[in-house]
Short mmCIF file of C-alpha atoms in Angstrom, two decimals:
data_model
loop_
_atom_site.label_atom_id
_atom_site.label_comp_id
_atom_site.label_asym_id
_atom_site.label_seq_id
_atom_site.Cartn_x
_atom_site.Cartn_y
_atom_site.Cartn_z
CA UNK A 1 -32.56 -2.34 -39.82
CA UNK A 2 -31.88 0.08 -42.67
CA UNK A 3 -28.18 -0.88 -42.65
CA UNK A 4 -29.01 -4.55 -43.03
CA UNK A 5 -31.37 -3.74 -45.88
CA UNK A 6 -28.66 -1.71 -47.61
CA UNK A 7 -26.09 -4.51 -47.21
CA UNK A 8 -28.59 -7.03 -48.53
CA UNK A 9 -29.28 -4.81 -51.54
CA UNK A 10 -25.56 -4.43 -52.26
CA UNK A 11 -25.03 -8.18 -51.90
CA UNK A 12 -27.94 -8.92 -54.21
CA UNK A 13 -26.68 -6.52 -56.87
CA UNK A 14 -23.17 -7.98 -56.61
CA UNK A 15 -24.53 -11.50 -57.03
CA UNK A 16 -26.64 -10.39 -59.97
CA UNK A 17 -23.59 -8.79 -61.59
CA UNK A 18 -21.53 -11.96 -61.15
CA UNK A 19 -24.31 -14.09 -62.62
CA UNK A 20 -24.57 -11.69 -65.57
CA UNK A 21 -20.83 -11.92 -66.20
CA UNK A 22 -20.92 -15.71 -65.99
CA UNK A 23 -23.86 -15.84 -68.39
CA UNK A 24 -22.01 -13.56 -70.80
CA UNK A 25 -18.88 -15.70 -70.61
CA UNK A 26 -20.94 -18.84 -71.15
CA UNK A 27 -22.66 -17.28 -74.15
CA UNK A 28 -19.23 -16.35 -75.51
CA UNK A 29 -18.09 -19.98 -75.39
CA UNK A 30 -16.59 -20.43 -71.92
CA UNK A 31 -18.30 -23.81 -71.48
CA UNK A 32 -18.21 -24.85 -75.15
CA UNK A 33 -16.42 -28.11 -75.88
CA UNK A 34 -13.42 -28.14 -78.21
CA UNK A 35 -13.40 -31.14 -80.54
CA UNK A 36 -10.33 -31.52 -82.76
CA UNK A 37 -10.46 -33.91 -85.71
CA UNK A 38 -8.76 -34.70 -89.00
CA UNK A 39 -10.61 -34.82 -92.29
CA UNK A 40 -11.87 -32.60 -95.10
CA UNK A 41 -11.36 -28.81 -94.92
CA UNK A 42 -14.23 -26.58 -93.72
CA UNK A 43 -13.86 -24.42 -96.84
CA UNK A 44 -12.99 -24.99 -100.48
CA UNK A 45 -10.28 -23.17 -102.41
CA UNK A 46 -10.49 -19.45 -101.73
CA UNK A 47 -9.15 -16.15 -103.06
CA UNK A 48 -8.26 -13.72 -100.30
CA UNK A 49 -7.24 -10.08 -99.93
CA UNK A 50 -4.64 -9.78 -97.19
CA UNK A 51 -2.06 -7.63 -95.48
CA UNK A 52 1.14 -9.16 -94.15
CA UNK A 53 2.17 -8.50 -90.56
CA UNK A 54 5.39 -9.16 -88.68
CA UNK A 55 5.13 -8.65 -84.93
CA UNK A 56 3.03 -9.70 -81.93
CA UNK A 57 -0.18 -11.43 -82.93
CA UNK A 58 -2.17 -9.31 -80.46
CA UNK A 59 -1.49 -6.32 -82.73
CA UNK A 60 -3.44 -7.77 -85.65
CA UNK A 61 -6.80 -6.41 -84.48
CA UNK A 62 -6.35 -3.29 -86.58
CA UNK A 63 -5.89 -5.43 -89.70
CA UNK A 64 -9.17 -7.25 -89.04
CA UNK A 65 -10.88 -3.91 -88.55
CA UNK A 66 -9.34 -2.50 -91.71
CA UNK A 67 -10.32 -5.46 -93.89
CA UNK A 68 -13.86 -5.52 -92.50
CA UNK A 69 -14.26 -1.78 -93.08
CA UNK A 70 -13.56 -2.25 -96.80
CA UNK A 71 -16.37 -4.79 -97.24
CA UNK A 72 -18.18 -5.82 -94.02
CA UNK A 73 -20.19 -8.62 -95.68
CA UNK A 74 -17.10 -10.73 -96.42
CA UNK A 75 -15.68 -13.37 -94.10
CA UNK A 76 -12.44 -12.63 -92.30
CA UNK A 77 -9.41 -14.93 -92.45
CA UNK A 78 -6.03 -15.06 -90.73
CA UNK A 79 -3.02 -17.28 -91.42
CA UNK A 80 -0.42 -17.66 -88.68
CA UNK A 81 2.99 -18.94 -89.73
CA UNK A 82 4.98 -18.97 -86.48
CA UNK A 83 4.39 -20.38 -83.02
CA UNK A 84 4.43 -17.58 -80.41
CA UNK A 85 5.69 -20.14 -77.89
CA UNK A 86 8.92 -20.52 -79.86
CA UNK A 87 9.41 -17.38 -81.95
CA UNK A 88 9.95 -13.96 -80.33
CA UNK A 89 6.73 -11.89 -80.63
CA UNK A 90 8.41 -9.26 -82.78
CA UNK A 91 9.32 -11.92 -85.38
CA UNK A 92 5.97 -13.73 -85.62
CA UNK A 93 4.50 -13.58 -89.13
CA UNK A 94 0.88 -13.70 -90.26
CA UNK A 95 -1.50 -12.61 -93.03
CA UNK A 96 -4.90 -11.10 -92.21
CA UNK A 97 -7.70 -10.13 -94.56
CA UNK A 98 -10.99 -11.10 -96.19
CA UNK A 99 -12.19 -13.99 -98.35
CA UNK A 100 -13.13 -12.58 -101.75
CA UNK A 101 -14.48 -15.79 -103.28
CA UNK A 102 -14.71 -19.53 -102.69
CA UNK A 103 -14.82 -22.54 -104.98
CA UNK A 104 -15.34 -22.06 -108.71
CA UNK A 105 -16.54 -18.48 -108.23
CA UNK A 106 -14.05 -15.75 -109.18
CA UNK A 107 -13.91 -12.39 -107.39
CA UNK A 108 -15.05 -9.43 -109.42
CA UNK A 109 -12.29 -7.13 -110.75
CA UNK A 110 -14.04 -4.21 -109.02
CA UNK A 111 -13.78 -5.94 -105.62
CA UNK A 112 -10.12 -6.77 -106.20
CA UNK A 113 -9.33 -3.20 -107.20
CA UNK A 114 -11.19 -1.89 -104.13
CA UNK A 115 -9.00 -3.90 -101.77
CA UNK A 116 -5.84 -3.10 -103.71
CA UNK A 117 -6.72 0.57 -103.40
CA UNK A 118 -6.39 0.22 -99.62
CA UNK A 119 -3.06 -1.59 -99.84
CA UNK A 120 -4.24 -5.21 -99.74
CA UNK A 121 -2.68 -7.94 -101.85
CA UNK A 122 -4.61 -10.79 -103.44
CA UNK A 123 -3.66 -14.46 -103.23
CA UNK A 124 -5.33 -17.85 -103.65
CA UNK A 125 -5.34 -20.79 -101.25
CA UNK A 126 -6.25 -24.33 -102.37
CA UNK A 127 -8.57 -26.79 -100.65
CA UNK A 128 -6.25 -29.48 -99.25
CA UNK A 129 -7.57 -33.02 -99.16
CA UNK A 130 -6.91 -33.40 -95.43
CA UNK A 131 -6.67 -30.94 -92.52
CA UNK A 132 -6.70 -30.85 -88.75
CA UNK A 133 -9.71 -28.77 -87.81
CA UNK A 134 -11.73 -27.44 -84.88
CA UNK A 135 -14.54 -24.94 -84.32
CA UNK A 136 -15.45 -22.49 -81.59
CA UNK A 137 -18.50 -20.24 -81.07
CA UNK A 138 -18.14 -16.69 -82.35
CA UNK A 139 -20.83 -14.70 -80.59
CA UNK A 140 -18.98 -11.83 -78.90
CA UNK A 141 -15.55 -10.23 -78.87
CA UNK A 142 -14.77 -12.34 -75.81
CA UNK A 143 -15.15 -15.43 -77.99
CA UNK A 144 -11.90 -14.57 -79.77
CA UNK A 145 -10.00 -14.28 -76.48
CA UNK A 146 -11.43 -17.57 -75.24
CA UNK A 147 -10.70 -19.32 -78.53
CA UNK A 148 -7.01 -18.41 -78.49
CA UNK A 149 -6.66 -19.91 -75.01
CA UNK A 150 -8.70 -23.05 -75.54
CA UNK A 151 -8.52 -24.11 -79.18
CA UNK A 152 -4.85 -23.56 -79.94
CA UNK A 153 -3.62 -25.70 -77.00
CA UNK A 154 -6.05 -28.44 -78.11
CA UNK A 155 -4.70 -28.28 -81.67
CA UNK A 156 -1.12 -28.42 -80.41
CA UNK A 157 -1.87 -31.48 -78.28
CA UNK A 158 -3.69 -33.30 -81.12
CA UNK A 159 -0.91 -32.64 -83.63
CA UNK A 160 1.87 -33.57 -81.22
CA UNK A 161 0.15 -36.73 -79.99
CA UNK A 162 -0.31 -38.04 -83.54
CA UNK A 163 3.04 -36.70 -84.77
CA UNK A 164 1.44 -34.88 -87.69
CA UNK A 165 2.98 -32.39 -90.06
CA UNK A 166 0.24 -29.73 -89.97
CA UNK A 167 0.96 -26.10 -90.82
CA UNK A 168 0.35 -23.18 -91.11
CA UNK A 169 -2.60 -22.33 -88.84
CA UNK A 170 -5.69 -20.69 -90.32
CA UNK A 171 -8.66 -19.01 -88.68
CA UNK A 172 -11.85 -18.38 -90.66
CA UNK A 173 -14.55 -16.20 -89.09
CA UNK A 174 -17.88 -17.27 -90.55
CA UNK A 175 -21.20 -16.13 -89.10
CA UNK A 176 -21.33 -17.45 -85.52
CA UNK A 177 -18.38 -19.86 -85.77
CA UNK A 178 -14.59 -19.62 -85.86
CA UNK A 179 -13.07 -22.40 -87.95
CA UNK A 180 -9.51 -23.43 -87.19
CA UNK A 181 -7.65 -25.31 -89.90
CA UNK A 182 -4.15 -26.78 -90.18
CA UNK A 183 -3.43 -28.25 -93.66
CA UNK A 184 -1.94 -31.72 -93.87
CA UNK A 185 -1.31 -31.38 -97.60
CA UNK A 186 -0.18 -28.64 -100.00
CA UNK A 187 1.14 -26.54 -97.13
CA UNK A 188 3.41 -24.60 -99.47
CA UNK A 189 0.39 -23.12 -101.26
CA UNK A 190 -0.67 -21.38 -98.03
CA UNK A 191 2.55 -19.38 -97.73
CA UNK A 192 2.12 -15.88 -99.12
CA UNK A 193 5.04 -14.35 -101.08
CA UNK A 194 6.20 -12.23 -98.12
CA UNK A 195 6.85 -15.35 -96.03
CA UNK A 196 8.75 -17.00 -98.84
CA UNK A 197 10.81 -13.85 -99.28
CA UNK A 198 11.78 -13.73 -95.60
CA UNK A 199 12.74 -17.41 -95.83
CA UNK A 200 14.99 -16.70 -98.81
CA UNK A 201 16.65 -13.78 -97.03
CA UNK A 202 17.24 -15.77 -93.86
CA UNK A 203 18.75 -18.66 -95.81
CA UNK A 204 20.67 -16.48 -98.25
CA UNK A 205 24.10 -16.36 -96.57
CA UNK A 206 24.09 -20.09 -95.71
CA UNK A 207 22.94 -21.15 -99.16
CA UNK A 208 25.55 -18.97 -100.83
CA UNK A 209 28.30 -21.04 -99.19
CA UNK A 210 26.53 -24.39 -99.59
CA UNK A 211 25.52 -24.07 -103.24
CA UNK A 212 26.37 -27.23 -105.11
CA UNK A 213 27.74 -27.13 -108.64
CA UNK A 214 27.26 -30.12 -110.90
CA UNK A 215 29.90 -31.69 -113.17
CA UNK A 216 29.05 -29.34 -116.03
CA UNK A 217 29.64 -26.31 -113.83
CA UNK A 218 25.97 -25.35 -113.72
CA UNK A 219 24.52 -24.09 -110.46
CA UNK A 220 22.17 -26.76 -109.12
CA UNK A 221 20.16 -24.30 -107.00
CA UNK A 222 17.27 -22.71 -108.83
CA UNK A 223 14.75 -20.14 -107.68
CA UNK A 224 11.01 -20.60 -107.97
CA UNK A 225 8.32 -18.02 -107.60
CA UNK A 226 4.69 -17.99 -106.62
CA UNK A 227 1.86 -16.26 -108.40
CA UNK A 228 -0.33 -13.66 -106.75
CA UNK A 229 -3.20 -11.90 -108.43
CA UNK A 230 -2.74 -8.40 -109.76
CA UNK A 231 -5.51 -6.63 -111.67
CA UNK A 232 -4.76 -3.49 -113.61
CA UNK A 233 -7.16 -0.55 -113.79
CA UNK A 234 -8.26 -1.55 -117.28
CA UNK A 235 -8.84 -5.24 -116.56
CA UNK A 236 -12.33 -6.52 -117.25
CA UNK A 237 -12.01 -10.22 -116.59
CA UNK A 238 -9.84 -12.53 -114.59
CA UNK A 239 -9.08 -16.02 -115.75
CA UNK A 240 -9.26 -19.03 -113.49
CA UNK A 241 -5.62 -19.77 -114.25
CA UNK A 242 -4.55 -16.38 -112.93
CA UNK A 243 -6.34 -17.02 -109.65
CA UNK A 244 -4.53 -20.26 -108.95
CA UNK A 245 -1.03 -19.96 -107.44
CA UNK A 246 -0.30 -23.55 -108.42
CA UNK A 247 -0.35 -22.83 -112.16
CA UNK A 248 3.30 -21.77 -112.33
CA UNK A 249 6.39 -22.85 -110.41
CA UNK A 250 5.87 -25.80 -108.04
CA UNK A 251 9.09 -25.54 -106.07
CA UNK A 252 7.28 -24.32 -102.96
CA UNK A 253 4.28 -26.55 -103.50
CA UNK A 254 5.95 -29.89 -103.05
CA UNK A 255 8.66 -28.69 -100.69
CA UNK A 256 8.36 -28.02 -96.98
CA UNK A 257 8.16 -24.24 -96.71
CA UNK A 258 8.03 -23.91 -92.95
CA UNK A 259 10.75 -22.09 -91.07
CA UNK A 260 12.60 -23.63 -88.18
CA UNK A 261 10.22 -21.83 -85.80
CA UNK A 262 6.93 -22.37 -87.62
CA UNK A 263 3.81 -24.06 -86.27
CA UNK A 264 5.04 -27.29 -87.87
CA UNK A 265 7.51 -27.68 -85.02
CA UNK A 266 4.70 -29.00 -82.80
CA UNK A 267 4.42 -32.15 -84.92
CA UNK A 268 7.96 -33.39 -84.25
CA UNK A 269 7.63 -35.87 -87.12
CA UNK A 270 5.18 -36.49 -89.92
CA UNK A 271 2.50 -39.15 -90.12
CA UNK A 272 0.72 -40.47 -93.16
CA UNK A 273 -2.95 -39.91 -93.96
CA UNK A 274 -3.57 -43.62 -93.52
CA UNK A 275 -2.84 -43.30 -89.81
CA UNK A 276 -5.48 -40.59 -89.27
CA UNK A 277 -8.96 -41.21 -87.94
CA UNK A 278 -11.07 -39.19 -90.36
CA UNK A 279 -14.37 -38.19 -88.86
CA UNK A 280 -17.60 -36.52 -89.84
CA UNK A 281 -18.57 -34.97 -93.13
CA UNK A 282 -17.12 -32.35 -95.41
CA UNK A 283 -18.16 -28.67 -95.52
CA UNK A 284 -20.96 -29.37 -97.99
CA UNK A 285 -22.39 -32.37 -96.17
CA UNK A 286 -20.47 -34.87 -98.29
CA UNK A 287 -18.78 -37.86 -96.60
CA UNK A 288 -15.14 -37.31 -95.83
CA UNK A 289 -12.84 -39.31 -98.12
CA UNK A 290 -11.55 -42.55 -96.63
CA UNK A 291 -7.89 -43.54 -96.84
CA UNK A 292 -8.83 -46.30 -99.27
CA UNK A 293 -10.19 -43.72 -101.71
CA UNK A 294 -6.82 -42.01 -101.97
CA UNK A 295 -5.12 -42.56 -105.37
CA UNK A 296 -2.31 -45.06 -105.51
CA UNK A 297 1.10 -43.61 -104.94
CA UNK A 298 -0.04 -40.95 -102.44
CA UNK A 299 3.17 -39.89 -100.69
CA UNK A 300 3.50 -40.26 -96.94
CA UNK A 301 4.82 -37.55 -94.69
CA UNK A 302 8.54 -37.67 -94.00
CA UNK A 303 9.51 -38.99 -90.61
CA UNK A 304 11.93 -36.15 -90.00
CA UNK A 305 11.25 -32.47 -90.48
CA UNK A 306 13.64 -30.50 -92.63
CA UNK A 307 13.83 -27.06 -94.10
CA UNK A 308 13.20 -27.07 -97.88
CA UNK A 309 16.01 -26.46 -100.30
CA UNK A 310 15.43 -24.02 -103.07
CA UNK A 311 14.91 -25.58 -106.45
CA UNK A 312 13.66 -28.96 -105.21
CA UNK A 313 11.07 -30.34 -107.52
#
């Protein structure tokens, strides 16, 4: 009789443990639905402090920890430039850090200098008019693991099915939600200088042999640069123009800055905004813009992906 009681107790505890684990997984988002849509971005233009990483994406945890330790109250952000299904893990590129400010607000020079003291760089991302977006609950550390295995495949399927040109892939960790965002416009403004530099280096030998010279003998290939924010120790104020990477050269803005192995590969070919089914409301509760509200002359996405040529305007 005592043996049966002991077995019953063990069985009951095992069942209780399994139910606890299932409840924890459910709370972490195991049963949460993943709805992917196209429309307005979940955030406005932002200024971020980041560190660039080349290598397996599962090694970026230390960068999240490092950025959060500098200022825990700030939201975390990550930008992934390469698809781990195509690019070898050791060559995958990403930027991880914190959002310093959003919208018209400018980050304080003291906050910028604090992050720069710990080796972070500062850059600004715009608010594109259209994005592919999804959300996932962020309640426990398990939520991140579940999100990578549920949301990213859903984004890939949505982009491939509609043949969209959506890249790179952003993750914004805000309160109890993870926002996933793939820009459909101004993609070049989301590429930090380190990515652009690796692109130049990888194309260097080929471009050196393919450089075209016009009839006057002038080299037709020009180099453009992007602006990142640097604040000196004596700086007291930062202008809005300094915070915007689009103020200077636009060569990377209008061109397609993805590499041959970037997340944009999943789109196969580009589709125009007019073909998208825009749903829901914007981040501030405003209605999402309809295709009819787009200004005349809005360019459509090219039907064939190509790597940008330096100097294209």
